Coordinates of C-alpha atoms in Angstrom, one line a residue:
M826 CA -29.7 -38.8 -66.2
L827 CA -33.1 -40.4 -65.4
F828 CA -31.8 -41.1 -61.9
K829 CA -30.8 -37.5 -61.4
K830 CA -34.2 -36.2 -62.5
A831 CA -36.0 -38.7 -60.2
W832 CA -33.8 -37.6 -57.3
Y833 CA -34.5 -33.9 -58.0
R834 CA -38.2 -34.6 -58.1
I835 CA -38.1 -36.4 -54.8
T836 CA -35.7 -34.1 -52.9
L837 CA -37.2 -30.7 -54.0
P838 CA -40.5 -31.1 -52.1
V839 CA -38.6 -32.3 -49.1
L840 CA -36.3 -29.3 -49.2
L841 CA -39.3 -26.9 -49.5
I842 CA -41.0 -28.6 -46.5
M843 CA -37.8 -28.3 -44.5
A844 CA -37.5 -24.6 -45.5
V845 CA -41.0 -23.8 -44.3
F846 CA -40.4 -25.7 -41.1
I847 CA -37.1 -23.8 -40.4
S848 CA -38.8 -20.5 -41.3
G849 CA -41.6 -21.3 -38.8
C850 CA -39.2 -22.0 -36.1
T851 CA -37.4 -18.8 -36.8
Q852 CA -40.6 -16.8 -36.6
K853 CA -41.5 -18.4 -33.3
E854 CA -38.1 -17.5 -31.9
T855 CA -38.5 -13.8 -32.9
V856 CA -42.1 -13.5 -31.5
K857 CA -41.5 -15.2 -28.1
P858 CA -39.1 -12.5 -26.8
R859 CA -41.7 -9.8 -27.7
A860 CA -44.4 -11.6 -25.7
T861 CA -42.1 -11.8 -22.7
E862 CA -41.1 -8.2 -23.1
T863 CA -44.8 -7.1 -23.2
G864 CA -45.5 -9.1 -20.1
N865 CA -42.7 -7.3 -18.3
T866 CA -43.8 -3.8 -19.4
A867 CA -44.9 -1.5 -16.5
P868 CA -48.7 -0.6 -16.3
Q869 CA -49.8 2.0 -18.8
T870 CA -50.3 5.5 -17.6
R871 CA -51.6 8.8 -18.8
T872 CA -51.2 12.5 -17.7
L873 CA -54.0 14.6 -16.5
S874 CA -53.9 18.4 -16.3
T875 CA -55.3 19.4 -12.9
M876 CA -55.5 22.4 -10.7
M877 CA -52.4 21.0 -8.9
G878 CA -50.5 20.6 -12.2
D879 CA -49.9 17.6 -14.4
V880 CA -50.5 14.3 -12.6
T881 CA -49.6 10.9 -14.0
V882 CA -52.3 8.3 -13.3
P883 CA -53.0 4.7 -14.3
L884 CA -54.7 4.3 -17.7
N885 CA -57.5 2.4 -16.0
P886 CA -57.6 2.8 -12.2
E887 CA -58.8 -0.2 -10.4
R888 CA -58.3 0.6 -6.7
V889 CA -59.7 4.1 -6.2
V890 CA -59.9 5.8 -2.8
V891 CA -62.3 8.8 -2.3
D892 CA -62.4 11.2 0.6
W893 CA -65.5 13.2 -0.4
N894 CA -67.1 13.0 -3.9
I895 CA -68.2 9.4 -3.7
G896 CA -71.3 9.8 -5.9
H897 CA -69.4 11.2 -8.8
V898 CA -67.2 8.1 -8.9
L899 CA -70.2 5.7 -8.6
A900 CA -71.9 7.6 -11.5
V901 CA -69.3 6.4 -13.9
G902 CA -69.4 2.9 -12.7
V903 CA -66.4 2.7 -10.3
T904 CA -66.8 1.4 -6.7
P905 CA -64.2 2.9 -4.4
V906 CA -62.1 0.5 -2.3
G907 CA -62.1 3.0 0.5
V908 CA -64.4 5.8 1.7
P909 CA -64.9 7.8 5.0
S910 CA -67.8 6.2 6.9
S911 CA -68.7 9.7 8.2
L912 CA -70.1 10.6 4.8
L913 CA -72.4 7.6 4.9
D914 CA -74.1 8.8 8.1
Y915 CA -75.8 11.4 6.0
G916 CA -75.5 9.6 2.7
V917 CA -78.0 6.8 2.9
F918 CA -78.5 6.7 -0.9
L919 CA -74.8 5.8 -1.3
R920 CA -74.7 2.9 1.2
D921 CA -75.9 0.0 -0.8
K922 CA -73.2 0.5 -3.4
L923 CA -70.4 0.6 -0.8
V924 CA -70.9 -2.5 1.4
D925 CA -67.5 -3.8 0.4
S926 CA -65.7 -0.5 0.6
A927 CA -63.2 -0.1 3.5
D928 CA -63.8 2.6 6.2
L929 CA -61.3 5.4 6.2
G930 CA -62.8 7.1 9.2
N931 CA -63.9 10.7 9.3
H932 CA -63.7 12.7 6.0
S933 CA -62.1 15.6 7.8
E934 CA -59.1 13.6 8.8
V935 CA -59.1 10.2 7.1
S936 CA -56.9 7.3 8.4
L937 CA -53.7 7.5 6.4
E938 CA -52.6 4.1 7.8
K939 CA -55.8 2.5 6.4
M940 CA -55.3 4.3 3.1
V941 CA -51.8 2.8 2.7
E942 CA -53.1 -0.6 3.6
L943 CA -55.6 -0.5 0.7
E944 CA -52.8 0.0 -1.8
P945 CA -54.8 2.4 -4.0
D946 CA -53.7 3.2 -7.5
L947 CA -55.5 6.5 -7.5
I948 CA -56.8 8.9 -4.8
I949 CA -59.5 11.5 -5.4
T950 CA -59.7 14.3 -2.9
W951 CA -61.6 17.5 -2.5
G952 CA -58.9 19.3 -0.5
Q953 CA -56.0 20.9 -2.1
E954 CA -54.2 21.0 1.2
K955 CA -54.2 17.2 1.2
F956 CA -52.6 16.8 -2.2
Q957 CA -49.0 16.6 -1.0
T958 CA -49.7 14.1 1.7
Y959 CA -51.9 11.8 -0.4
S960 CA -49.5 11.9 -3.3
K961 CA -46.9 10.1 -1.2
I962 CA -49.3 7.2 -1.1
A963 CA -50.6 7.1 -4.7
P964 CA -51.3 9.4 -7.6
T965 CA -53.8 12.0 -6.4
V966 CA -56.3 14.2 -8.2
V967 CA -58.1 17.1 -6.6
F968 CA -61.7 17.3 -7.8
V969 CA -63.8 20.3 -6.9
P970 CA -67.4 20.2 -8.3
D971 CA -67.8 23.9 -7.9
Q972 CA -65.6 24.4 -10.9
Y973 CA -68.3 23.1 -13.2
D974 CA -71.6 24.7 -14.3
S975 CA -73.8 21.6 -14.2
M976 CA -74.1 18.2 -12.7
E977 CA -73.6 16.7 -16.1
A978 CA -70.3 18.6 -16.5
E979 CA -69.2 17.2 -13.1
V980 CA -69.8 13.6 -14.2
T981 CA -68.1 14.3 -17.5
A982 CA -65.0 15.5 -15.6
M983 CA -65.0 12.4 -13.4
G984 CA -65.3 10.3 -16.5
E985 CA -62.1 11.9 -17.8
I986 CA -60.3 11.4 -14.5
L987 CA -61.2 7.7 -14.4
N988 CA -60.9 7.2 -18.1
R989 CA -64.6 6.2 -18.3
K990 CA -65.9 8.7 -20.8
A991 CA -68.4 6.4 -22.4
E992 CA -69.8 5.5 -19.0
A993 CA -70.1 9.3 -18.2
I994 CA -72.0 9.9 -21.4
T995 CA -74.4 7.0 -20.7
W996 CA -75.1 8.1 -17.2
N997 CA -75.7 11.7 -18.2
E998 CA -78.2 10.6 -20.8
S999 CA -80.0 8.5 -18.2
F1000 CA -79.8 11.4 -15.8
K1001 CA -81.7 13.7 -18.1
Q1002 CA -84.4 11.1 -18.8
R1003 CA -84.8 10.6 -15.0
I1004 CA -85.2 14.3 -14.4
A1005 CA -87.9 14.6 -17.1
A1006 CA -89.7 11.6 -15.6
A1007 CA -89.6 13.1 -12.1
Q1008 CA -90.9 16.4 -13.3
A1009 CA -93.7 14.8 -15.3
K1010 CA -94.8 12.9 -12.2
I1011 CA -95.6 16.1 -10.3
K1012 CA -96.8 18.2 -13.3
D1013 CA -100.5 17.6 -12.7
V1014 CA -100.2 17.4 -8.9
I1015 CA -98.7 20.8 -8.0
P1016 CA -101.0 23.7 -8.7
D1017 CA -99.7 26.3 -11.2
G1018 CA -97.7 29.0 -9.4
A1019 CA -97.3 27.0 -6.2
T1020 CA -94.2 28.0 -4.3
F1021 CA -91.8 25.9 -2.2
T1022 CA -89.4 26.3 0.7
V1023 CA -86.8 23.8 1.9
A1024 CA -85.9 24.2 5.5
D1025 CA -83.5 22.3 7.8
F1026 CA -84.6 21.9 11.4
N1027 CA -81.2 20.3 12.5
F1028 CA -77.9 21.6 13.7
L1029 CA -78.7 25.3 14.2
K1030 CA -80.5 27.2 17.0
N1031 CA -83.1 28.3 14.4
P1032 CA -84.3 26.6 11.3
A1033 CA -82.1 27.1 8.2
I1034 CA -83.7 28.1 5.0
I1035 CA -82.0 26.3 2.1
G1036 CA -81.2 27.8 -1.3
N1037 CA -80.1 26.1 -4.5
S1038 CA -77.7 24.4 -2.1
A1039 CA -74.9 22.0 -2.6
N1040 CA -76.6 19.9 0.1
R1041 CA -79.8 19.4 2.1
G1042 CA -82.1 18.9 -0.9
G1043 CA -81.8 22.4 -2.4
R1044 CA -80.4 21.3 -5.8
A1045 CA -82.9 18.4 -6.0
A1046 CA -85.9 20.7 -5.4
Y1047 CA -85.0 23.8 -7.3
E1048 CA -82.4 22.7 -10.0
L1049 CA -83.6 19.2 -10.9
L1050 CA -87.4 19.3 -10.2
G1051 CA -87.7 23.0 -11.1
L1052 CA -89.9 23.8 -8.1
N1053 CA -90.7 27.5 -7.7
P1054 CA -89.0 29.0 -4.7
A1055 CA -91.0 31.2 -2.3
P1056 CA -90.5 34.9 -3.3
K1057 CA -88.2 35.7 -0.3
V1058 CA -86.2 32.5 -0.8
K1059 CA -85.6 33.5 -4.4
S1060 CA -84.6 37.1 -3.6
D1061 CA -82.6 36.5 -0.4
L1062 CA -80.9 33.2 -1.4
L1063 CA -81.1 32.0 -4.9
D1064 CA -80.6 35.4 -6.6
Q1065 CA -77.6 36.0 -4.3
G1066 CA -76.1 32.6 -4.6
K1067 CA -76.5 31.8 -0.9
E1068 CA -76.7 28.2 0.2
N1069 CA -78.6 28.8 3.4
L1070 CA -79.5 31.3 6.0
E1071 CA -80.7 31.0 9.6
A1072 CA -84.2 32.3 10.1
S1073 CA -85.3 33.4 13.5
T1074 CA -88.8 33.0 14.8
E1075 CA -89.7 36.5 13.9
V1076 CA -88.9 36.1 10.1
F1077 CA -89.3 32.4 9.5
G1078 CA -92.9 32.7 8.2
E1079 CA -91.7 35.3 5.5
Y1080 CA -89.7 32.5 3.8
V1081 CA -92.3 29.8 3.8
G1082 CA -94.2 29.2 0.5
D1083 CA -97.2 27.1 -0.3
Y1084 CA -95.2 23.9 0.4
L1085 CA -92.5 23.3 3.0
L1086 CA -90.0 20.5 2.5
M1087 CA -88.8 20.0 6.0
M1088 CA -85.5 18.2 6.8
V1089 CA -85.7 16.3 10.0
T1090 CA -84.2 13.4 11.8
E1091 CA -85.1 11.4 14.9
G1092 CA -84.8 13.6 17.9
S1093 CA -84.4 16.8 15.8
K1094 CA -86.0 20.1 16.6
D1095 CA -89.5 20.7 15.3
H1096 CA -92.1 23.4 14.9
S1097 CA -92.1 24.0 18.7
L1098 CA -89.2 26.3 17.8
L1099 CA -91.8 28.5 16.2
P1100 CA -94.6 29.4 18.8
N1101 CA -97.3 31.6 17.5
V1102 CA -96.0 31.2 13.9
W1103 CA -96.4 27.6 12.9
D1104 CA -100.2 27.2 13.0
N1105 CA -100.7 30.3 11.0
L1106 CA -98.6 29.1 8.0
P1107 CA -100.7 28.3 4.9
A1108 CA -98.5 25.3 4.3
V1109 CA -99.5 24.0 7.7
Q1110 CA -103.1 24.8 7.3
N1111 CA -103.2 23.0 3.9
D1112 CA -101.2 20.0 5.1
H1113 CA -98.4 20.8 2.7
I1114 CA -95.5 20.0 5.2
Y1115 CA -93.4 17.2 3.8
K1116 CA -90.9 15.7 6.2
L1117 CA -87.7 14.4 4.6
D1118 CA -85.0 12.4 6.3
I1119 CA -81.8 14.6 6.5
H1120 CA -79.7 11.4 6.5
K1121 CA -80.7 11.0 2.8
Y1122 CA -80.4 14.6 1.8
F1123 CA -77.2 16.1 3.2
T1124 CA -75.1 14.8 0.3
S1125 CA -75.4 16.6 -3.0
D1126 CA -73.5 14.8 -5.8
P1127 CA -75.4 14.0 -9.0
Y1128 CA -75.8 10.4 -8.0
T1129 CA -77.7 11.2 -4.8
S1130 CA -79.3 14.4 -6.0
I1131 CA -81.4 12.6 -8.7
L1132 CA -82.4 10.0 -6.1
Q1133 CA -83.5 12.8 -3.8
A1134 CA -85.5 14.5 -6.6
E1135 CA -87.2 11.2 -7.4
E1136 CA -88.1 10.6 -3.8
I1137 CA -89.5 14.2 -3.5
A1138 CA -91.5 13.7 -6.7
D1139 CA -92.9 10.4 -5.4
R1140 CA -93.8 11.9 -2.0
L1141 CA -95.6 14.9 -3.7
A1142 CA -97.4 12.7 -6.1
S1143 CA -98.6 10.3 -3.4
G1144 CA -99.3 13.0 -0.8
Q1145 CA -97.2 11.2 1.8
T1146 CA -96.2 14.0 4.2
E1147 CA -94.7 11.9 7.1
L1148 CA -91.5 9.9 7.1
N1149 CA -92.0 6.1 6.4

């Protein structure tokens, strides 16, 4: 009897240890297949409702190609792997963020061969007519900023497309702060009631007067900085939603306010287009002609528009009228 009790006391702990060991082995055997299964699972996706219907896209796109709205993508912290270099000719403010991005050629007709080589997991385009072609390469989303009523809404929408909602919120908060800072910089520099005109001296036979335009500095000047448009600019462009109009020599002076923000480039046309008009403009007489490089101002996305507004504010505050 004593021997049996002693054996029981000795073997019971041993049996318990063995049971735990066996149980552990069993648990490891059941977990291991799950880990392997998880590793073989296809990348996660989600479905976006777009103007072209529902589109299945990667949960977190990593190789994004953009054929137009580059700044919106940069605003939410994504650097495209491919962009058209033609957009960078007049998008100087974008260039430093895109040094490692591949060139897709001209935005009007990008290189499909190059796009395929980049193996994108998402393509963002501005053209509905390109959707079917691009969709054969990778999931494609058509993004049209005109659908939204503010720049912040545009960035919010891009944050949704790229699943970077938090980044969009952060950028929009910074955007508002930067606008306020730029406006404050010129508050005590610009006389009360002073009026502004934005004109482009490139491309057309006559200068173009710019409204609250999607490009050429109009949004930066009127929407972000809140500069007062010259009366005829307001009535003929802003109030009618026109982006620009070509002003002949006979009527150009009617559109020019107290200040003229003049889009120029090397070799562009100048005030010689306006004989007998230029010297009589109050903006000329008061040295309120500010030349701005069109290569910085043609693009209009939120990312570049705030940089344009900040540069205009700096130039007005410092009185620097000529290009650097």
